[in-house]
Coordinates of C-alpha atoms and ligand atoms in Angstrom, one line a residue:
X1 CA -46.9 13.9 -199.3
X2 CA -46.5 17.2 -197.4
X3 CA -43.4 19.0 -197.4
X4 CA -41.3 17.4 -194.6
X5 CA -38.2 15.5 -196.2
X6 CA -35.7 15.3 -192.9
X7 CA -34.1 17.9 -191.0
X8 CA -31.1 20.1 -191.9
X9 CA -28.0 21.2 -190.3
X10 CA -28.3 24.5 -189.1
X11 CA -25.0 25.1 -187.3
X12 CA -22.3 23.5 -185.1
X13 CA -22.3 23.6 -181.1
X14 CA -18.5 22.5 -179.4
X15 CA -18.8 20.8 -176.3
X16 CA -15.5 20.9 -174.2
X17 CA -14.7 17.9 -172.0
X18 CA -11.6 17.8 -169.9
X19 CA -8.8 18.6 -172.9
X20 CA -11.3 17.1 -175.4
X21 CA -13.8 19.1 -177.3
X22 CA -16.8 18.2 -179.8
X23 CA -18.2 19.6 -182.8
X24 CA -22.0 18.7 -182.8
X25 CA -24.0 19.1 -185.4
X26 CA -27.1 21.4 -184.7
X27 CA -30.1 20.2 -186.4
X28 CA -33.3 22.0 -187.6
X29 CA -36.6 21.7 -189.5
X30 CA -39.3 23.2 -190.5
X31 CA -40.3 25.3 -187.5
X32 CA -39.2 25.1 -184.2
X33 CA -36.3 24.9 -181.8
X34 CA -32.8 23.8 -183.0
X35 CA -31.6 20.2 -182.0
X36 CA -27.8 19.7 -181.2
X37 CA -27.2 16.1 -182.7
X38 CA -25.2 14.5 -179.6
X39 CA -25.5 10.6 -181.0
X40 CA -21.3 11.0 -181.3
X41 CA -20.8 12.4 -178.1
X42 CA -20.5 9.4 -176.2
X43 CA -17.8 8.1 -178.9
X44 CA -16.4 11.6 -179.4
X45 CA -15.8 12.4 -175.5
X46 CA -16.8 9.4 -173.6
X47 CA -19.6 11.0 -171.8
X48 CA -23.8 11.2 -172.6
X49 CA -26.4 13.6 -172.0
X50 CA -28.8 13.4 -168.8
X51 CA -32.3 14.4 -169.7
X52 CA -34.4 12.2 -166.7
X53 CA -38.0 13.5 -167.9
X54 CA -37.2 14.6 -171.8
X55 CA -37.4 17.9 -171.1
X56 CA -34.5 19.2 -173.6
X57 CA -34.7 16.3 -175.6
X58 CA -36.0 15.3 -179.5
X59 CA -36.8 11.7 -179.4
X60 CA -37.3 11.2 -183.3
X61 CA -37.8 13.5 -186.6
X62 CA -41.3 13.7 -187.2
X63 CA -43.7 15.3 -189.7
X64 CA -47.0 14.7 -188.2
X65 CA -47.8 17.5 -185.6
X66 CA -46.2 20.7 -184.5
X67 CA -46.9 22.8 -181.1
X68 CA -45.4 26.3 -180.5
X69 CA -46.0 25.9 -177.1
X70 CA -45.4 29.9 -176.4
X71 CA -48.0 31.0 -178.8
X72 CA -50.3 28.1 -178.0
X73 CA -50.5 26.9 -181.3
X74 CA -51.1 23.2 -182.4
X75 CA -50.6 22.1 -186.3
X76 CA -51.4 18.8 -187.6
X77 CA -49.3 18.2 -191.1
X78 CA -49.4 22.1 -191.5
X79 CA -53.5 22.9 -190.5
X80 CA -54.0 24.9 -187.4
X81 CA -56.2 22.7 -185.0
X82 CA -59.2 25.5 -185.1
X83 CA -59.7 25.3 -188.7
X84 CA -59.8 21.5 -188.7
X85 CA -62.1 21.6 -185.5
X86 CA -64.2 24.0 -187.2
X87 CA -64.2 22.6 -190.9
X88 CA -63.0 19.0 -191.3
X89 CA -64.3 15.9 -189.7
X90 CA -62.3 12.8 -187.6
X91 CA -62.1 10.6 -190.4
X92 CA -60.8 13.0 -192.5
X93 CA -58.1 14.1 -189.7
X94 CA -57.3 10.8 -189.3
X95 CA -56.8 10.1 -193.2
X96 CA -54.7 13.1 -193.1
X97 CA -52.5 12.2 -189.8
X98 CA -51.8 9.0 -191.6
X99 CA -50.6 10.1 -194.9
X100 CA -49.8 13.4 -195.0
X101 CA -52.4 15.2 -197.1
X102 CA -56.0 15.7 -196.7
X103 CA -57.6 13.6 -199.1
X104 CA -59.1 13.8 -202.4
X105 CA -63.1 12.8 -202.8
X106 CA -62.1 9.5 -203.8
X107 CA -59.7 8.8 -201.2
X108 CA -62.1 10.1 -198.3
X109 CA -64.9 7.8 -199.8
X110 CA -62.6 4.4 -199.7
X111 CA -61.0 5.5 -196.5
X112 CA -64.3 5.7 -195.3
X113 CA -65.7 2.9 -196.3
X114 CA -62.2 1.0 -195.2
X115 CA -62.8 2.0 -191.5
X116 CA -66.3 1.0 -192.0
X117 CA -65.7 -2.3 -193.0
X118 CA -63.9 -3.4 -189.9
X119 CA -66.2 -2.2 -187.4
X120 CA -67.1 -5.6 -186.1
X121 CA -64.9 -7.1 -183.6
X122 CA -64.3 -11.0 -183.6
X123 CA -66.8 -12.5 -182.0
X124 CA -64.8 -14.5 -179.7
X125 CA -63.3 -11.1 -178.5
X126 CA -67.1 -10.6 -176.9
X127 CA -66.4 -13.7 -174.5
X128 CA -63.1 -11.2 -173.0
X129 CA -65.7 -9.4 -170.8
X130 CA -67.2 -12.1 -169.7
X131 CA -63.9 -12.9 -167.4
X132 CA -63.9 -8.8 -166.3
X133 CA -65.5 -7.8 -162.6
X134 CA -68.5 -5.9 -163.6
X135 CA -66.9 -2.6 -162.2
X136 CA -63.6 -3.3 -164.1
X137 CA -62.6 0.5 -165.0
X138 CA -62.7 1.0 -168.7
X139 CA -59.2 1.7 -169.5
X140 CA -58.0 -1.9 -168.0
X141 CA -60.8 -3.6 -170.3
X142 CA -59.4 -1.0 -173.4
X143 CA -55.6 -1.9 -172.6
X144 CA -56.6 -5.6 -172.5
X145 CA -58.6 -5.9 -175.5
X146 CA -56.6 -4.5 -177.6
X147 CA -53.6 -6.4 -176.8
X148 CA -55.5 -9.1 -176.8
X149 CA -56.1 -8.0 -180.5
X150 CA -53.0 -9.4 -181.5
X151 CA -54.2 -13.1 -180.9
X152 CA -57.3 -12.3 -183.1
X153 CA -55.7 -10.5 -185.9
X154 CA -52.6 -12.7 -186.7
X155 CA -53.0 -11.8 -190.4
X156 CA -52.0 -8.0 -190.0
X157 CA -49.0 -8.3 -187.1
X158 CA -46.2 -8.5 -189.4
X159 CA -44.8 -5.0 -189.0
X160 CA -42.6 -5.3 -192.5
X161 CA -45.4 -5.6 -194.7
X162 CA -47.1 -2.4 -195.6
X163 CA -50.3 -4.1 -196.6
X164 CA -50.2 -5.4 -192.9
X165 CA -49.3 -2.3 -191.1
X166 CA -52.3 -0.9 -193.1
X167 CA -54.8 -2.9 -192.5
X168 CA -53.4 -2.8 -188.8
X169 CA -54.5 0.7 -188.8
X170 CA -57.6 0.2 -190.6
X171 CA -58.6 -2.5 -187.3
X172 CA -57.8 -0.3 -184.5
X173 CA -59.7 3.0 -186.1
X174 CA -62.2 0.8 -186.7
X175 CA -62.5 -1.0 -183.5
X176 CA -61.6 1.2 -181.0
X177 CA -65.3 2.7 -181.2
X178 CA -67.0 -1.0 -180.1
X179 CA -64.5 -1.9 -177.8
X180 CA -64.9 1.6 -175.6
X181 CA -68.3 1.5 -176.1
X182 CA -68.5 -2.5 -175.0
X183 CA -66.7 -1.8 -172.1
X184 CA -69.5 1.0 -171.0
X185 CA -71.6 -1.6 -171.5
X186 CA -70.3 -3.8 -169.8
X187 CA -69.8 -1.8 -166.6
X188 CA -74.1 -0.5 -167.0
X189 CA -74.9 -4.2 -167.9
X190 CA -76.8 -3.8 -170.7
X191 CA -76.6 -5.5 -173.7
X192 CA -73.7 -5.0 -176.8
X193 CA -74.6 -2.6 -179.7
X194 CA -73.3 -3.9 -182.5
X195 CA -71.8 -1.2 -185.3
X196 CA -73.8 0.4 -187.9
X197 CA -72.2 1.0 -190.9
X198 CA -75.0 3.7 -191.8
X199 CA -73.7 5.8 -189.0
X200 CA -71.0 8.0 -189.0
X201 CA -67.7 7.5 -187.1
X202 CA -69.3 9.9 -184.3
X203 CA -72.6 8.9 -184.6
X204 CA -71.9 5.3 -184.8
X205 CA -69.7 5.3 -181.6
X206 CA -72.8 7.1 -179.8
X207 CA -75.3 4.6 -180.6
X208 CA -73.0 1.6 -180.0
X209 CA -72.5 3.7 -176.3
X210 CA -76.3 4.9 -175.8
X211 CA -78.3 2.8 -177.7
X212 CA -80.5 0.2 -175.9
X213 CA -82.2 -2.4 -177.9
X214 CA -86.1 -1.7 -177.1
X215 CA -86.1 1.7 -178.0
X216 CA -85.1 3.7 -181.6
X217 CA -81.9 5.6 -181.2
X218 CA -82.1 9.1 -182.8
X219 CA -78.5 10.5 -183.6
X220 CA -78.5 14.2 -182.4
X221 CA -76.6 16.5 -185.3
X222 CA -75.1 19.2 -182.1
X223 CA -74.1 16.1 -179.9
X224 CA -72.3 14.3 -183.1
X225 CA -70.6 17.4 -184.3
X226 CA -69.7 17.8 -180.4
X227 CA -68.1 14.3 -180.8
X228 CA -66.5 14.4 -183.9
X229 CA -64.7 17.5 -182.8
X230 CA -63.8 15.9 -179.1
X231 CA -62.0 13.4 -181.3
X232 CA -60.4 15.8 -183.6
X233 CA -58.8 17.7 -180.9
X234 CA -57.8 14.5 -179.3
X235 CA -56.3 13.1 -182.2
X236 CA -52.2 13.4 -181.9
X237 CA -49.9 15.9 -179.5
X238 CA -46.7 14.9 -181.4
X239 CA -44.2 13.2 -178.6
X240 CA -46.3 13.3 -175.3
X241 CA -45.9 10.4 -172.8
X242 CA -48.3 7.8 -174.5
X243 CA -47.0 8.5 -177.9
X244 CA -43.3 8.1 -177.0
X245 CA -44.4 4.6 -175.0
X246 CA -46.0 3.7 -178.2
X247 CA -43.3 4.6 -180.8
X248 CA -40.4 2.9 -177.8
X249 CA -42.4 -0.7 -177.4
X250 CA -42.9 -0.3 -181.6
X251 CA -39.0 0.6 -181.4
X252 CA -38.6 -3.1 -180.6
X253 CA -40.6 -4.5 -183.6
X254 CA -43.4 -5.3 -181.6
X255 CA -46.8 -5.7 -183.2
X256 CA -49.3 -2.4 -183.7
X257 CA -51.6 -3.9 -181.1
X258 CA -49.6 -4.5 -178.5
X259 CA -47.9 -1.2 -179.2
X260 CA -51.5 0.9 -178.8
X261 CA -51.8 -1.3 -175.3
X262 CA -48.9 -0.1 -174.2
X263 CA -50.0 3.5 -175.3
X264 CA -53.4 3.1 -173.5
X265 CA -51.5 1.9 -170.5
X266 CA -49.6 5.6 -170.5
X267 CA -52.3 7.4 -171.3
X268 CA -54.3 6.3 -167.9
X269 CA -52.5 8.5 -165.4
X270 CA -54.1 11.6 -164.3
X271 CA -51.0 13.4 -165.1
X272 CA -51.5 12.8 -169.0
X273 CA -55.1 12.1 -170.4
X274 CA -56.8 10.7 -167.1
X275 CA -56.9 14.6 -166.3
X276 CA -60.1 14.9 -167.3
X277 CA -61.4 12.6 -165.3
X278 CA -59.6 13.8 -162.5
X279 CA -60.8 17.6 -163.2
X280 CA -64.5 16.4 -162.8
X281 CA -63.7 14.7 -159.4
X282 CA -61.8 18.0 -158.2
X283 CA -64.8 20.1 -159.5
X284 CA -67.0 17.8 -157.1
X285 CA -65.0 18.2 -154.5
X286 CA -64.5 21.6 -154.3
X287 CA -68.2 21.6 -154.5
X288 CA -68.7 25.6 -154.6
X289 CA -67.3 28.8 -155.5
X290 CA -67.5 30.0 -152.6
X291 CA -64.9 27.0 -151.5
X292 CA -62.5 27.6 -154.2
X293 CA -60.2 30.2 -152.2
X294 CA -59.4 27.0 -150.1
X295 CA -59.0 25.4 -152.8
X296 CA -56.1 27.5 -154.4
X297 CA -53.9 28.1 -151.7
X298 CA -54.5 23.8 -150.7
X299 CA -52.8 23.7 -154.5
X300 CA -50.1 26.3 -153.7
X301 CA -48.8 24.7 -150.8
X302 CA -46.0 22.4 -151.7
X303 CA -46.8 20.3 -148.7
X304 CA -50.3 19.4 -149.9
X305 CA -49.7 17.2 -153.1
X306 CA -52.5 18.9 -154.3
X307 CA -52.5 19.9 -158.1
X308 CA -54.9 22.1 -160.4
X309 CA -56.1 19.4 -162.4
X310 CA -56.4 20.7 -166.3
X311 CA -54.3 23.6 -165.8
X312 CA -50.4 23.5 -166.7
X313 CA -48.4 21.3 -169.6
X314 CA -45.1 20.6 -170.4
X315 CA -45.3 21.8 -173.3
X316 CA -48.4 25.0 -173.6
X317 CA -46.7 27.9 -171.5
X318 CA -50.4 29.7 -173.1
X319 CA -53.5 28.7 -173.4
X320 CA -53.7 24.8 -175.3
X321 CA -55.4 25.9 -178.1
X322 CA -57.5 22.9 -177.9
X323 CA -59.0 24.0 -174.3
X324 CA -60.6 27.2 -176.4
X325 CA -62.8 25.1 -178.6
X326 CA -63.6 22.9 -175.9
X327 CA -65.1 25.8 -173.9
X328 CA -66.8 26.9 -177.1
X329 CA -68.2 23.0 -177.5
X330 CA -68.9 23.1 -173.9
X331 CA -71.8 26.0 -175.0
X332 CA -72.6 25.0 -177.7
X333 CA -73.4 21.3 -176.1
X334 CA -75.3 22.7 -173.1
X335 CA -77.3 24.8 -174.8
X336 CA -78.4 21.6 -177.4
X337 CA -79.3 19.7 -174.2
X338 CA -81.1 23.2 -172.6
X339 CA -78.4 22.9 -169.5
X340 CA -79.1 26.7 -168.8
X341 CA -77.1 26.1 -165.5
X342 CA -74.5 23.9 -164.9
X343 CA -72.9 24.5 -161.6
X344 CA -69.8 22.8 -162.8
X345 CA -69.0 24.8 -165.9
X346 CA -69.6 28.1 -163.6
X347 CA -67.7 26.3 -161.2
X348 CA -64.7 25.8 -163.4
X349 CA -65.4 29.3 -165.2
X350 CA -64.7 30.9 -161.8
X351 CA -61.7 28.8 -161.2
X352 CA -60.5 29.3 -164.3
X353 CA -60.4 33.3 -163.5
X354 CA -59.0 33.3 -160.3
X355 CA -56.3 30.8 -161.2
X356 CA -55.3 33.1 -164.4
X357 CA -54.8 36.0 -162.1
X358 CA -52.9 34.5 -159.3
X359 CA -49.2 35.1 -158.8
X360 CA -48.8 31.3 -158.8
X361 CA -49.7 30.3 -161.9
X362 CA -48.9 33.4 -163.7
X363 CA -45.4 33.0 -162.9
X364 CA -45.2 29.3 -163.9
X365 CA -47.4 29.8 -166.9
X366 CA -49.9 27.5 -166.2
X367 CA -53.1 27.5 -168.2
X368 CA -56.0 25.2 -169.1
X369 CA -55.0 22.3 -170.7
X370 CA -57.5 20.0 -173.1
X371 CA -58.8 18.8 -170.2
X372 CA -60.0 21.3 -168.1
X373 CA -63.5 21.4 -170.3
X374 CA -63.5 18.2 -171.6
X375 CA -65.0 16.2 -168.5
X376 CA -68.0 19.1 -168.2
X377 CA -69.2 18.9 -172.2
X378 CA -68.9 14.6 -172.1
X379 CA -70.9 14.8 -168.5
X380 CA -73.4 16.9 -170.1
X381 CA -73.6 14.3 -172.7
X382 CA -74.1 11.0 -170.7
X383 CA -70.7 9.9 -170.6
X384 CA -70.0 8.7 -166.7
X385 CA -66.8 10.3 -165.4
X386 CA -64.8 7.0 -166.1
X387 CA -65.5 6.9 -169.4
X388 CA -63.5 10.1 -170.1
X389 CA -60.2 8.6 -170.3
X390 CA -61.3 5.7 -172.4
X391 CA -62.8 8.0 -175.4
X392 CA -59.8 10.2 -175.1
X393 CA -57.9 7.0 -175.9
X394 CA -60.4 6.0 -178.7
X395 CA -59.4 9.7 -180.0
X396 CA -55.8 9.6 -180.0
X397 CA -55.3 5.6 -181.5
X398 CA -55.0 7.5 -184.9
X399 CA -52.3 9.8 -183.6
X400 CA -50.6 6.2 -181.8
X401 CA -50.8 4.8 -185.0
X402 CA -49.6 7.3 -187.2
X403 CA -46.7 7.8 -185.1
X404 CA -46.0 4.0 -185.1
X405 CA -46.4 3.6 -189.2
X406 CA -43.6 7.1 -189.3
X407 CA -41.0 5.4 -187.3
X408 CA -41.4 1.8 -189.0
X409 CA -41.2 3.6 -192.3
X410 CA -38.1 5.4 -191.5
X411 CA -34.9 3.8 -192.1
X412 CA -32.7 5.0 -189.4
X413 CA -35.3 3.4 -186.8
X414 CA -33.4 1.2 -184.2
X415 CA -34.4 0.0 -180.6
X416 CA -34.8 2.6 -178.3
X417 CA -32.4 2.5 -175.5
X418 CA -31.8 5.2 -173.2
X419 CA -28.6 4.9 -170.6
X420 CA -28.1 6.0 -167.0
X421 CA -26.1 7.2 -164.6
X422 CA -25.4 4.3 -162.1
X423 CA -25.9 5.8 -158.6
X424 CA -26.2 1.9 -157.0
X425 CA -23.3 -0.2 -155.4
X426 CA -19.5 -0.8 -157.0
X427 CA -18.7 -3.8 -157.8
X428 CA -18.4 -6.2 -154.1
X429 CA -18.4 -10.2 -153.9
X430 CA -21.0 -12.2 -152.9
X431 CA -21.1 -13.6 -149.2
X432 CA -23.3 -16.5 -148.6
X433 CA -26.5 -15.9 -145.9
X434 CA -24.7 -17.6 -143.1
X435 CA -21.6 -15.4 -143.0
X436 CA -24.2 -12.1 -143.4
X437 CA -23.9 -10.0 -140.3
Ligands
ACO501 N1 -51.3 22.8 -160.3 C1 -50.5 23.4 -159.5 N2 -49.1 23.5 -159.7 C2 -48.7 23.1 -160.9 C3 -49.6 22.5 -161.8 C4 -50.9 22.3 -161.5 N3 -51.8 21.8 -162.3 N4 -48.9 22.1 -162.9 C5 -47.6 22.5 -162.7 N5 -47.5 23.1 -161.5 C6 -46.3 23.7 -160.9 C7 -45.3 22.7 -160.4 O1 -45.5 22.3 -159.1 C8 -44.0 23.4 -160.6 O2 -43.9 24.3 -159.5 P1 -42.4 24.7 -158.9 O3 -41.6 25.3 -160.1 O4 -42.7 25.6 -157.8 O5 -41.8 23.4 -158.5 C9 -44.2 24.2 -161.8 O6 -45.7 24.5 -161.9 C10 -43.7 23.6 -163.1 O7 -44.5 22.4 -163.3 P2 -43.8 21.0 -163.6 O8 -44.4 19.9 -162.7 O9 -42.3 21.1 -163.7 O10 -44.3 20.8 -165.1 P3 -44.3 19.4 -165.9 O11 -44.1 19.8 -167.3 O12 -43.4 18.4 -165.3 O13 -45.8 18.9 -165.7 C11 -48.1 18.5 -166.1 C12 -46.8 19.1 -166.6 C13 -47.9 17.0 -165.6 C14 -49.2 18.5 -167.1 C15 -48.5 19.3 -164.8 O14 -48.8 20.6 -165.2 C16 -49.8 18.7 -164.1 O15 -49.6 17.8 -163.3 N6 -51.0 19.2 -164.4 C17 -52.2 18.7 -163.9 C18 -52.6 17.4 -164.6 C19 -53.1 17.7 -166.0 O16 -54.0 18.5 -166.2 N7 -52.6 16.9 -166.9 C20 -53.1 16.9 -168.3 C21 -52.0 17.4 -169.2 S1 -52.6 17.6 -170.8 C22 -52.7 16.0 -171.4 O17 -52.0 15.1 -171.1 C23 -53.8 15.8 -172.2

């Protein structure tokens, strides 16, 4: 395993109360910020901490991913995101996001051949679309599916046995593939591709997605390397919103499948990863450069609800690392295809300058995000716009799950309960309906 072990005590932060004051342990690990341990505040003072969106606040320990947010750099189990992007492939990201350590020859070979193996889907599961409207969007087929995976795969839902929780993993890596790509499918009415375990991860995904039975399916080298990396960089973001709902449903020793659901769920919103979806609409609106001045001071006014979709994260007050080698993909993809003009990567390129120069967002730090190239390079490659969302799900299962099997496997995992400050009614008696005024 990598060198992770639990965190330290670093220091001691007092909290005074009234005539009562605290000594808090202040907790820290292998890089970043310092934690102050308040879990004995409440019986030390009588009072808890109010943290509404998690902005100050460490939900868990965790060894899996790191982001210096300042310096806009993202680590998984040590390796800088660009050197993985640039050298490793999916499978072997996701081997290593799962235990710890890139692995040996061996261990890539069985891992491989692992995922490989559970590629199919149970063919009852196919008969799931047949109850879906034909324009269902993708993410409520994904989200169903795999909860409904639960009821198909009773033999790996007992979260206390390793050999369960394992092959649990192996399923939904090995799944999630089909069922994105079945759920295309399924929305262009053409037939289901089933998996070909000659294919790479990549390449298997895009033939189950583009594949049509009457005609051969080449696999395209650029457009799989494209793929494989869209997945790496998608792969985990330590404690963002999806990852938290899936480690606080997996808090309750709920099973993995209905714990990725509820991740998938999460993920949908256009404030976390149904950005890039979002992005490509905005880029269609706008419509022009020429239209983008507009544009900007629409998203500056606070009146307008309008945001800069791909730009700004809670965590990345730089550049997201990850939205560097997406615009680098995003050339490298176009100029596979022979796109020599792409009116919405200039389009964005433009935005992108203006935004980085105006007051606005260089006072709030707010750069591109992951998303803010993704849409244009999975355009160019015949996704449709609502299958962004989906394969950034397929992506970041392996993250999902490797954050699920890290808090099962820790010992000092209980439900997760947050509390609240009551802001509703005292205490009053009931009065029946006929004495109501
Ligand atoms: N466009 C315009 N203004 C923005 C944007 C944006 N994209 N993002 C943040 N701001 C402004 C806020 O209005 C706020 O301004 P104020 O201080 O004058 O009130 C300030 O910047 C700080 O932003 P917050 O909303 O407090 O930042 P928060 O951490 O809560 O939100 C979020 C982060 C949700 C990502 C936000 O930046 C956003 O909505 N971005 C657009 C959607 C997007 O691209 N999401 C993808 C995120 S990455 C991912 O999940 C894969």
């Amino acid at each position: 395993m990598a060198p992770s072990a639990t965190s330290k005590q670093v220091g001691t932060a007092t909290l005074t109360f009234g005539d009562k004051s605290a000594d808090l342990p202040v907790l820290g690990g292998t890089l970043g910020t310092d934690c102050v341990d308040v879990r004995k505040l409440q019986s030390q003072l009588g009072i808890f901490t109010f943290d509404p969106s998690y902005g100050a606040t460490a939900s868990c320990e965790s060894a899996i991913t790191y982001i210096d947010g300042d310096e806009g750099i993202l680590l998984y189990r040590g390796y800088p995101i660009e050197q993985l992007a640039e050298k490793s492939t999916f499978l072997e990201v996701a081997y290593l996001l799962l235990n710890g350590e890139l692995p040996n020859q061996a261990q890539y070979k069985e891992f491989t051949t692992h995922v490989t193996m559970h590629t199919m889907l149970h063919e009852q599961i196919r008969r799931f679309w047949d109850g879906f409207r034909r324009d269902a969007h993708p993410m409520a087929m994904l989200c169903s599916v795999v909860g409904a995976m639960s009821a198909f795969y009773p033999d790996s839902i007992d979260i206390h046995d390793p050999r369960q929780r394992e092959i649990s993993a192996f399923r939904m890596i090995a799944k999630i593939p089909t069922i994105t790509a079945w759920a295309h499918k399924y929305n262009a009415g053409q037939p289901f591709m089933y998996p070909r375990n000659d294919l790479s991860y990549a390449e298997n995904f895009l033939y189950m997605f583009h594949a049509v039975p009457p005609q051969e399916y080449k696999p395209n080298p650029i457009l799989t390397r494209a793929m494989d990396r869209i997945l790496i960089l998608h792969a985990d973001h330590e404690q963002n919103a999806s990852t938290s709902t899936v480690r606080l449903a997996g808090s309750t020793d709920a099973n993995p499948f209905a714990c990725i659901a509820a991740g998938i769920a999460s993920l949908w919103g256009p404030a976390h990863g149904g950005a890039n979806e979002a992005v490509l609409k905005m880029l269609e609106e706008i419509g022009s450069v020429k239209n983008i001045p507009a544009f900007i001071e629409q998203v500056k006014d606070k009146n307008s609800n309008v945001k800069l979709m791909g730009f700004g994260h809670r965590v990345y007050k730089n550049y997201d690392p990850r939205a560097k080698i997406m615009q680098k993909t995003c050339y490298e993809v176009l100029g596979e295809l022979g796109i020599k003009d792409e009116p919405m990567l200039d389009l964005a390129m433009e935005l992108e300058k203006i935004a980085l120069n105006d007051e606005y967002f260089v006072s709030r730090k707010l750069y591109p995000n992951v998303d803010f190239y993704s849409g244009i390079i999975l355009k160019a490659m015949g996704f449709p716009t609502k299958m962004f969302t989906p394969i950034f799900a397929l992506a970041r299962t392996v993250g999902w799950i490797s954050q699920w099997k890290e808090m099962i496997e820790d010992p000092s995992n209980r439900i997760n309960r947050p509390r609240q400050i009551y802001t509703g009614a005292p205490q009053r008696d009931y009065v029946s309906v006929d004495q109501r005024g």
